[in-house]
Coordinates of N, CA and C in Angstrom, one line a residue:
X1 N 0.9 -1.2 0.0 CA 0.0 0.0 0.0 C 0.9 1.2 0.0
X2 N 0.5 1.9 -1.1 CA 1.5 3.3 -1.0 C 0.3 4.5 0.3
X3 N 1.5 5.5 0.2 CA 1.1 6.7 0.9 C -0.6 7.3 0.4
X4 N -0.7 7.3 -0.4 CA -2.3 7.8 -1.2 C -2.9 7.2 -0.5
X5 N -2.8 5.5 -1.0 CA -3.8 4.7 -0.3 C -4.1 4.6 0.9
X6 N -3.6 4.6 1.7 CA -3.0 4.5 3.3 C -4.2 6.0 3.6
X7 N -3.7 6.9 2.8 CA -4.8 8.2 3.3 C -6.2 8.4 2.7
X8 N -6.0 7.5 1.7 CA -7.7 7.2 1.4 C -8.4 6.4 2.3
X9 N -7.7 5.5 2.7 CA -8.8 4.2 3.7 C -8.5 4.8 5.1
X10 N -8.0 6.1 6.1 CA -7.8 6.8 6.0 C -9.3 7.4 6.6
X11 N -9.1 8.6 5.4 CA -10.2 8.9 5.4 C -11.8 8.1 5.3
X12 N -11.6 7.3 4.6 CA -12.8 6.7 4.8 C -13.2 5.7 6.2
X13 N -12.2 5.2 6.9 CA -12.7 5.2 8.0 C -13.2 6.6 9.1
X14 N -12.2 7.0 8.9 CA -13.3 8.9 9.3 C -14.3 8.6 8.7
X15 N -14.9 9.3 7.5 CA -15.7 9.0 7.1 C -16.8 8.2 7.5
X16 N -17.0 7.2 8.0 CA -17.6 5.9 8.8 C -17.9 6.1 9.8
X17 N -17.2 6.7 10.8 CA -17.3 7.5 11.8 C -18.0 8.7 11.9
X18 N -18.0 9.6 11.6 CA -18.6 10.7 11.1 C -20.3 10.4 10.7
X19 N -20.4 9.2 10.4 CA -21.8 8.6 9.5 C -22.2 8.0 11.5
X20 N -21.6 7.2 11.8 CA -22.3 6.4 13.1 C -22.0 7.1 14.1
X21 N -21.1 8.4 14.1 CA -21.9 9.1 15.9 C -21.6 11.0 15.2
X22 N -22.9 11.2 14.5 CA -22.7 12.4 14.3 C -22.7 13.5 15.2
X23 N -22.9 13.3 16.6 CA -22.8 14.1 17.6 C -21.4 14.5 17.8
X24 N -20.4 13.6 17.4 CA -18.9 14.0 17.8 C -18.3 15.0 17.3
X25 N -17.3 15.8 18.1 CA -16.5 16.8 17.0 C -15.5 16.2 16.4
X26 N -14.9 16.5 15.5 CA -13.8 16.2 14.6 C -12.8 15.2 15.9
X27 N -12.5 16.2 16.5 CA -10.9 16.0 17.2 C -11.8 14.6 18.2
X28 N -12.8 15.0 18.5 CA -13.3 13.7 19.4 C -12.8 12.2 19.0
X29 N -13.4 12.2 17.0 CA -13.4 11.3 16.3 C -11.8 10.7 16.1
X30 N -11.2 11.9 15.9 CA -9.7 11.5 16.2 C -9.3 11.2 17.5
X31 N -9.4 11.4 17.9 CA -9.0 11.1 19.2 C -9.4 9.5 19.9
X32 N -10.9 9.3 19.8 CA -11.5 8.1 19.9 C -10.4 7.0 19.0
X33 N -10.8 7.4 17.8 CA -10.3 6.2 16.6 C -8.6 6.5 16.5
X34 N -7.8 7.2 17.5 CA -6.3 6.7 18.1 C -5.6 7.3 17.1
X35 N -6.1 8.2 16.3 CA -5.1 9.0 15.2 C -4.9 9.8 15.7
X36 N -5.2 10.9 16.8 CA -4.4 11.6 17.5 C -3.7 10.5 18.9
X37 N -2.8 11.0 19.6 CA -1.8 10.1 20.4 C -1.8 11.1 21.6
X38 N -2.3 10.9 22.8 CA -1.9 11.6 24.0 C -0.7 11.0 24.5
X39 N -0.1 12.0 25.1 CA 1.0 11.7 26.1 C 0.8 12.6 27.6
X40 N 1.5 11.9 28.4 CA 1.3 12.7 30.1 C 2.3 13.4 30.1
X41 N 1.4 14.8 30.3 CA 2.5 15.9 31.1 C 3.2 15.4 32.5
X42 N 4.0 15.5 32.8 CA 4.9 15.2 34.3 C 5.2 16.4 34.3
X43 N 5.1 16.6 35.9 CA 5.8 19.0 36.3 C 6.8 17.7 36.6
X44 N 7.7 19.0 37.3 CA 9.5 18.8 37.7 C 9.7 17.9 39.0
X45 N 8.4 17.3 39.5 CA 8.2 16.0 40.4 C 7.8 14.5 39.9
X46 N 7.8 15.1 38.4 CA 7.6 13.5 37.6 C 6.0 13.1 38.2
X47 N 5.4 13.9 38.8 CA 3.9 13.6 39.2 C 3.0 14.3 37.1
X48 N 2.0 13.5 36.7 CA 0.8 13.6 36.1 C 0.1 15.3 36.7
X49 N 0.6 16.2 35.4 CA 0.0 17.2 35.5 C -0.9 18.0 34.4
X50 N -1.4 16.4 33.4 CA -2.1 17.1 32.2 C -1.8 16.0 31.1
X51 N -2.1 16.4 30.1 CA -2.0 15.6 29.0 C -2.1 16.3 27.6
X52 N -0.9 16.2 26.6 CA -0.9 16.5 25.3 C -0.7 16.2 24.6
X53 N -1.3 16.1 23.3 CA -1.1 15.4 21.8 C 0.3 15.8 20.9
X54 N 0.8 14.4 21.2 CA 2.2 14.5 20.2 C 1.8 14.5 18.7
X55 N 3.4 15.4 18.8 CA 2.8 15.9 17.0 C 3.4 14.7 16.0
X56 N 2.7 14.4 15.1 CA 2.9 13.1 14.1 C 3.4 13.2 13.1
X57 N 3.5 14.4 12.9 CA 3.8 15.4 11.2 C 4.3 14.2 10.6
X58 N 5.6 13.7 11.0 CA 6.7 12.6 10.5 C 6.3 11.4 10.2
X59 N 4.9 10.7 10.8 CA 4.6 9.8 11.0 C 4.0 9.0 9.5
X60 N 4.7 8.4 9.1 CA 3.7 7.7 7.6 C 2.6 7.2 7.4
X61 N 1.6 7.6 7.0 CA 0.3 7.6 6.8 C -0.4 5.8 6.9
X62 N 0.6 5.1 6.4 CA 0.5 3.8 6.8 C 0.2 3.2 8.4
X63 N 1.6 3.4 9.2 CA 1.7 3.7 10.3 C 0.4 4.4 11.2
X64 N -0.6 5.2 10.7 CA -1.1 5.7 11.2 C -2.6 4.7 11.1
X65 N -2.3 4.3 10.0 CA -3.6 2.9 9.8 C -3.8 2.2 10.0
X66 N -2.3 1.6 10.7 CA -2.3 0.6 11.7 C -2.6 0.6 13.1
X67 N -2.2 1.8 13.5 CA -2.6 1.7 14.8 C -3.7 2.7 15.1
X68 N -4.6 2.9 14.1 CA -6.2 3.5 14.1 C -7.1 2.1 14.8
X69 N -7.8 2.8 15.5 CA -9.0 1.4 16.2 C -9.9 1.9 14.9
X70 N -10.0 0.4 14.3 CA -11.4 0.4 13.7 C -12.6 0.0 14.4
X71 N -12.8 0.1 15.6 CA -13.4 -0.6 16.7 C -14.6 0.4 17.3
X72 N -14.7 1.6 16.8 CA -15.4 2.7 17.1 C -16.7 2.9 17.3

């Protein structure tokens, strides 16, 4: 599967989603279906003080369709 394809099926799993819980926002649906990635904030005591989405920019579109839950 090249890169195109990888972002077609992709999208069309969005897509699918988008169709079975149209109450969600965007980022919900990303977030749910594991294409965005949280990571834990630690302050300077290594204690859980939040949570942020690592950036993927680099990440190959393949890679990202693998570890999408189609489970949604």
């Amino acid at each position: 599967m090249n890169r195109q394809e990888a972002n077609r099926e992709i999208l069309n799993e969005l897509s699918k989603a988008v169709e079975k819980y149209p109450q969600l926002r965007f980022h919900q649906l990303l977030y749910n279906m594991d294409v965005q990635v949280s990571v834990p904030k630690l302050d300077k005591n290594g204690h859980m003080a939040g949570m942020y989405f690592e950036d993927l920019h680099h990440e190959e579109s393949e890679k990202t369709l693998e570890r999408m839950s189609k489970d949604y």
